[in-house]
Coordinates of C-alpha atoms in Angstrom, one line a residue:
M1 CA -17.8 -26.7 34.0
Y2 CA -16.9 -29.0 31.4
I3 CA -14.6 -31.8 32.5
N4 CA -13.1 -33.8 29.6
D5 CA -13.8 -37.5 29.2
Y6 CA -10.6 -39.6 29.0
S7 CA -12.3 -43.1 29.1
K8 CA -11.6 -43.5 25.4
D9 CA -7.7 -42.8 26.2
I10 CA -7.6 -45.3 29.1
L11 CA -9.1 -47.8 27.2
R12 CA -6.6 -47.2 24.2
T13 CA -3.7 -47.1 26.9
L14 CA -5.0 -50.4 28.6
F15 CA -5.0 -52.3 25.2
A16 CA -1.5 -50.7 24.3
I17 CA 0.0 -52.3 27.5
T18 CA -1.9 -55.5 27.5
I19 CA -1.0 -56.3 24.1
G20 CA 2.5 -55.1 24.1
L21 CA 3.0 -57.4 27.3
L22 CA 1.7 -60.3 25.8
V23 CA 3.6 -60.1 22.5
S24 CA 6.7 -59.3 24.6
K25 CA 6.0 -62.6 26.7
Y26 CA 5.7 -64.9 23.9
T27 CA 8.8 -63.7 21.8
N28 CA 12.3 -64.1 22.7
L29 CA 14.0 -60.8 21.7
S30 CA 16.6 -59.3 23.9
F31 CA 15.0 -56.0 23.9
N32 CA 11.4 -57.0 24.4
F33 CA 10.6 -54.6 27.3
Q34 CA 10.5 -51.9 24.3
I35 CA 7.3 -53.2 22.9
P36 CA 4.8 -52.1 25.5
V37 CA 7.0 -49.1 26.3
V38 CA 7.0 -48.0 22.4
A39 CA 3.1 -48.9 22.1
F40 CA 2.3 -46.8 25.2
G41 CA 4.3 -43.8 24.4
I42 CA 2.6 -43.6 21.0
V43 CA -1.0 -44.0 22.2
T44 CA -0.4 -41.6 24.9
G45 CA 1.7 -39.1 22.8
M46 CA 0.5 -38.8 19.6
T47 CA -3.4 -37.7 18.6
S48 CA -3.0 -39.8 15.6
F49 CA -0.2 -42.1 14.2
S50 CA 2.6 -39.9 12.5
L51 CA 5.3 -41.9 11.0
K52 CA 7.7 -39.1 11.1
L53 CA 7.0 -38.6 14.9
F54 CA 7.4 -42.3 15.4
L55 CA 10.8 -42.2 13.6
K56 CA 11.9 -39.1 15.4
N57 CA 10.9 -40.5 19.0
Y58 CA 12.0 -44.2 18.6
L59 CA 14.0 -45.3 15.7
W60 CA 17.3 -43.4 17.5
T61 CA 17.5 -46.3 20.1
G62 CA 18.3 -48.8 17.0
V63 CA 20.4 -46.2 15.1
F64 CA 22.8 -45.6 18.0
A65 CA 22.7 -49.1 18.9
T66 CA 24.0 -49.7 15.3
I67 CA 26.5 -47.2 16.1
G68 CA 27.8 -48.7 19.1
L69 CA 27.8 -52.1 17.2
F70 CA 30.2 -50.7 14.5
I71 CA 32.2 -49.0 17.1
S72 CA 32.6 -51.9 19.4
E73 CA 33.4 -54.4 16.7
L74 CA 36.4 -52.0 15.0
F75 CA 37.6 -51.0 18.3
K76 CA 37.2 -53.4 20.9
D77 CA 40.8 -54.6 20.9
K78 CA 41.8 -50.8 21.3
F79 CA 40.2 -49.8 24.2
L80 CA 41.9 -46.5 24.8
L81 CA 40.7 -45.5 21.2
F82 CA 37.3 -47.0 22.1
S83 CA 37.0 -45.1 25.5
L84 CA 38.0 -41.6 23.6
L85 CA 35.2 -42.3 20.8
T86 CA 32.6 -43.2 23.6
F87 CA 33.4 -40.1 25.5
L88 CA 33.0 -38.1 22.6
F89 CA 29.9 -39.4 21.7
F90 CA 28.5 -38.9 25.4
F91 CA 29.8 -35.1 25.2
I92 CA 28.1 -34.6 21.8
C93 CA 24.6 -36.1 23.1
F94 CA 24.7 -34.0 26.2
F95 CA 25.6 -30.9 24.8
L96 CA 22.7 -31.6 22.4
S97 CA 20.3 -32.7 25.0
N98 CA 18.5 -29.3 25.3
R99 CA 17.4 -29.6 21.9
Y100 CA 16.9 -33.2 21.4
Q101 CA 16.2 -34.8 24.5
N102 CA 14.1 -37.8 23.6
A103 CA 16.5 -38.4 21.0
V104 CA 19.5 -38.1 23.4
R105 CA 18.1 -40.5 25.9
S106 CA 17.1 -43.1 23.3
G107 CA 20.4 -42.8 21.6
I108 CA 22.6 -43.2 25.1
L109 CA 20.4 -46.4 26.0
G110 CA 21.0 -48.0 22.6
Y111 CA 24.7 -47.2 22.4
T112 CA 25.6 -48.2 26.1
F113 CA 23.4 -51.3 25.7
I114 CA 25.2 -52.3 22.8
T115 CA 28.8 -51.3 23.9
I116 CA 28.4 -52.9 27.4
Y117 CA 27.1 -56.1 26.2
S118 CA 29.6 -56.7 23.3
T119 CA 32.2 -57.4 26.2
Y120 CA 30.5 -60.7 26.9
S121 CA 31.2 -63.5 24.9
D122 CA 27.8 -65.0 25.6
K123 CA 25.8 -62.7 23.5
I124 CA 25.5 -62.1 19.9
V125 CA 25.5 -58.4 19.7
E126 CA 24.4 -58.3 15.8
N127 CA 21.2 -60.1 16.7
M128 CA 20.7 -57.9 19.8
V129 CA 20.7 -54.6 17.4
I130 CA 18.6 -56.8 15.1
D131 CA 16.0 -57.2 18.3
V132 CA 16.1 -53.3 19.1
F133 CA 14.8 -52.2 15.6
T134 CA 12.6 -55.3 15.6
V135 CA 10.7 -54.8 18.8
T136 CA 10.4 -50.9 18.4
F137 CA 8.5 -51.4 15.0
I138 CA 6.4 -54.2 16.8
G139 CA 5.6 -51.6 19.5
G140 CA 4.9 -48.9 16.8
I141 CA 2.4 -51.3 14.7
I142 CA 0.6 -52.1 18.0
G143 CA 0.3 -48.4 18.5
C144 CA -0.5 -47.5 15.2
L145 CA -3.3 -49.9 15.0
L146 CA -5.1 -48.8 18.4
L147 CA -5.1 -45.1 17.1
Y148 CA -6.9 -46.4 13.9
I149 CA -9.3 -48.6 15.7
F150 CA -9.7 -46.1 18.2
P151 CA -9.4 -42.8 16.5
K152 CA -9.0 -39.7 18.8
E153 CA -11.5 -37.0 18.5
K154 CA -10.4 -33.8 16.6
K155 CA -11.8 -31.6 19.2
E156 CA -9.8 -33.5 21.9
I157 CA -6.7 -31.6 23.3
K158 CA -4.2 -33.3 25.0
K159 CA -2.7 -32.0 28.2
S160 CA 0.6 -30.3 27.1
K161 CA 3.9 -31.8 28.1
M162 CA 7.0 -30.0 29.7
S163 CA 9.5 -29.4 26.6
A164 CA 12.9 -28.3 26.3
D165 CA 13.7 -24.8 25.1
K166 CA 14.9 -25.6 21.6
N167 CA 16.8 -22.3 21.6
S168 CA 18.9 -22.9 24.3
H169 CA 22.2 -24.5 24.4
P170 CA 24.1 -25.8 27.6
K171 CA 27.2 -24.4 28.6
F172 CA 30.3 -26.4 27.3
F173 CA 31.5 -27.0 30.9
E174 CA 27.9 -28.3 32.2
A175 CA 27.9 -30.9 29.4
F176 CA 31.7 -32.0 30.0
K177 CA 30.8 -32.5 33.8
I178 CA 27.7 -34.8 33.0
T179 CA 29.9 -36.7 30.3
I180 CA 32.4 -37.6 32.8
I181 CA 30.0 -38.8 35.4
I182 CA 28.7 -41.0 32.9
F183 CA 31.7 -42.0 31.3
I184 CA 33.2 -43.3 34.3
I185 CA 30.3 -45.3 35.2
W186 CA 30.4 -46.8 31.5
I187 CA 34.2 -47.6 32.2
L188 CA 33.0 -49.5 35.2
Y189 CA 30.4 -51.5 33.5
M190 CA 33.1 -52.3 30.6
I191 CA 35.5 -53.5 33.1
F192 CA 33.3 -55.4 35.7
D193 CA 30.7 -58.1 35.3
I194 CA 27.8 -55.7 36.5
R195 CA 25.6 -56.1 33.3
D196 CA 22.5 -57.2 35.9
T197 CA 22.6 -53.6 37.2
F198 CA 22.4 -52.2 33.3
F199 CA 19.0 -50.6 33.8
A200 CA 19.9 -48.7 37.0
Y201 CA 22.7 -47.1 35.0
A202 CA 20.4 -46.4 32.1
T203 CA 18.0 -44.8 34.5
L204 CA 20.8 -42.6 35.7
A205 CA 21.7 -41.6 32.3
G206 CA 18.5 -40.8 31.3
I207 CA 17.8 -38.4 33.9
Y208 CA 21.2 -36.8 33.5
T209 CA 19.9 -35.3 29.9
N210 CA 18.6 -32.6 32.0
L211 CA 22.0 -31.3 32.5
N212 CA 20.6 -29.0 35.3
L213 CA 22.3 -30.6 38.3
D214 CA 19.6 -29.2 40.9
K215 CA 16.9 -30.7 38.9
I216 CA 18.9 -33.9 38.4
H217 CA 19.2 -34.3 42.1
K218 CA 15.5 -33.8 42.7
L219 CA 14.6 -36.0 39.6
S220 CA 16.8 -38.6 41.1
F221 CA 14.9 -38.7 44.4
M222 CA 11.5 -38.7 42.6
N223 CA 12.9 -41.8 40.4
I224 CA 13.6 -44.0 43.4
F225 CA 9.9 -44.0 44.5
I226 CA 8.8 -44.5 41.3
H227 CA 11.0 -47.7 40.5
V228 CA 10.6 -49.2 44.1
L229 CA 6.7 -48.5 43.7
G230 CA 6.8 -50.0 40.3
C231 CA 8.9 -52.9 41.1
T232 CA 6.3 -53.6 44.0
I233 CA 3.5 -53.4 42.3
S234 CA 4.9 -55.9 39.5
I235 CA 6.0 -58.6 42.5
I236 CA 2.2 -58.1 44.0
F237 CA 1.0 -59.0 40.4
S238 CA 3.5 -61.9 39.9
F239 CA 2.2 -63.4 43.2
L240 CA -1.7 -63.1 41.9
I241 CA -0.7 -64.5 38.5
N242 CA 1.5 -67.3 39.9
G243 CA 0.6 -70.6 38.2
I244 CA -1.8 -69.3 35.9
G245 CA -0.3 -66.5 34.0
N246 CA 0.2 -69.1 31.0
N247 CA -3.5 -68.4 30.2
P248 CA -3.7 -65.3 28.1
L249 CA -7.1 -64.2 29.0
I250 CA -6.1 -64.5 32.7
F251 CA -3.1 -62.8 32.1
S252 CA -4.5 -59.9 30.0
F253 CA -7.4 -59.4 32.9
G254 CA -4.9 -59.2 35.7
I255 CA -2.8 -56.7 33.4
M256 CA -5.9 -54.4 32.8
L257 CA -7.0 -54.6 36.4
F258 CA -3.4 -53.7 37.8
F259 CA -2.9 -51.0 35.2
Y260 CA -6.2 -49.4 35.5
P261 CA -5.7 -47.1 38.4
L262 CA -2.2 -45.7 37.4
I263 CA -3.6 -45.1 33.9
Y264 CA -6.7 -43.2 35.1
L265 CA -4.9 -41.1 37.4
G266 CA -2.3 -40.3 34.5
H267 CA -5.1 -39.0 32.1
Y268 CA -7.1 -37.2 34.8
S269 CA -4.1 -35.5 36.5
D270 CA -4.4 -31.7 36.3
T271 CA -0.6 -31.0 35.7
P272 CA 2.1 -32.3 33.5
S273 CA 4.0 -33.2 36.4
K274 CA 1.6 -35.5 38.0
R275 CA 0.8 -37.1 34.3
G276 CA 4.5 -37.9 34.0
F277 CA 4.7 -39.4 37.7
Y278 CA 1.7 -41.7 37.2
F279 CA 2.8 -42.7 33.7
G280 CA 6.3 -43.1 34.9
I281 CA 5.1 -45.8 37.3
V282 CA 3.6 -47.4 34.4
R283 CA 6.8 -47.8 32.8
A284 CA 8.4 -48.7 36.0
T285 CA 6.1 -51.4 36.3
I286 CA 6.0 -52.9 32.8
L287 CA 10.0 -53.3 32.5
P288 CA 10.3 -56.0 35.3
I289 CA 7.1 -58.0 34.2
C290 CA 8.7 -58.0 30.7
L291 CA 12.2 -58.8 32.0
Y292 CA 11.4 -61.3 34.9
L293 CA 7.9 -62.6 34.9
T294 CA 7.5 -66.3 33.9
P295 CA 3.8 -68.0 33.9
Y296 CA 4.9 -70.3 36.9
G297 CA 7.2 -68.2 39.5
D298 CA 7.0 -64.8 41.1
I299 CA 9.6 -62.5 40.5
I300 CA 10.2 -61.0 44.1
T301 CA 14.2 -61.8 43.9
R302 CA 14.9 -60.1 40.6
A303 CA 12.5 -57.5 40.8
S304 CA 13.7 -56.4 44.4
S305 CA 17.2 -56.5 43.4
R306 CA 16.5 -54.3 40.4
A307 CA 14.8 -51.7 42.8
I308 CA 17.8 -51.9 45.2
Q309 CA 20.1 -51.3 42.4
I310 CA 18.4 -48.5 40.6
T311 CA 18.1 -46.8 44.7
V312 CA 21.5 -47.4 45.1
M313 CA 22.6 -45.9 41.8
L314 CA 20.3 -43.0 42.5
L315 CA 21.2 -42.2 45.9
F316 CA 25.1 -42.2 44.5
S317 CA 23.6 -39.7 42.1
M318 CA 22.1 -37.7 44.5
F319 CA 25.2 -37.6 47.0
L320 CA 27.4 -36.7 44.0
T321 CA 24.8 -33.7 42.6
R322 CA 24.9 -32.4 45.9
L323 CA 28.6 -32.6 46.4
I324 CA 29.4 -31.1 43.4
L325 CA 26.4 -28.2 44.0
F326 CA 28.3 -27.5 47.0
I327 CA 31.4 -27.1 45.8
E328 CA 30.3 -24.9 42.9
G329 CA 28.7 -23.0 45.6
D330 CA 31.7 -22.4 47.4
S331 CA 33.9 -21.7 44.7
N332 CA 31.6 -18.8 43.6
E333 CA 31.6 -17.1 47.0

């Protein structure tokens, strides 16, 4: 029996993450975690670089960040109207999420990131929007170059991914329920100074693009494990690299050593769900390294806080979805 050889894919993926993390650590951009994430997504999701596919999958974050900037600037002093427009934006996104899940997930991330941070006077939101576009294209360039330097063979067939049914539309009420939940949490972020937990909210909003409450409940539990494990790996990495991480060669070697097992398991997984699970851990490990790691210090406090915040948010999601499913079950009897 012939077994596919993914050694070239593993090498390409390792380079994408390593170069992306190096660039992100030596740049001072507010959305720098997106650099290795985009590069990673391109080399694992494309057989050859496609500008059309790149724009379709990744430009939405910047586009909707720009929309968030304009709405927040025009209506920041008219909070009721601002809120109504945001509710409408969320509803349209979730109503279209079955057909455009990646675009909707990226759009909600960009929009909420900018609108939430626009409430803080210490942030120049216009520069943050520029950063979103900048890091997206930097990640795209890295991914494009790696696919050019290490091209995939034509006979190489990647494992299929789970895709949304493009002909299906959610029910109006399903999209409306999900919109209410995400909108209420958005309001809390706009009112209270809890921006340090933004990525917990972003994780929750991304899961809710599935719309199916039973699936959301299951994904919430799985994402707790993924993000806790990702934060744990990043903490261990920070301890080992502590004090020597300012050396790019050592830093690069450490990244490759730590990410290799996950990338290997991801590429050689026999099902799309397993592949998604291991690559999910890769993304969950990239983020705390990008956001918190410095050359001379571990990240145990901030990475642990991140893991706790995401866990609390997703446990709340599990409780909420189970409660709604229970109520709906009673109402249908």
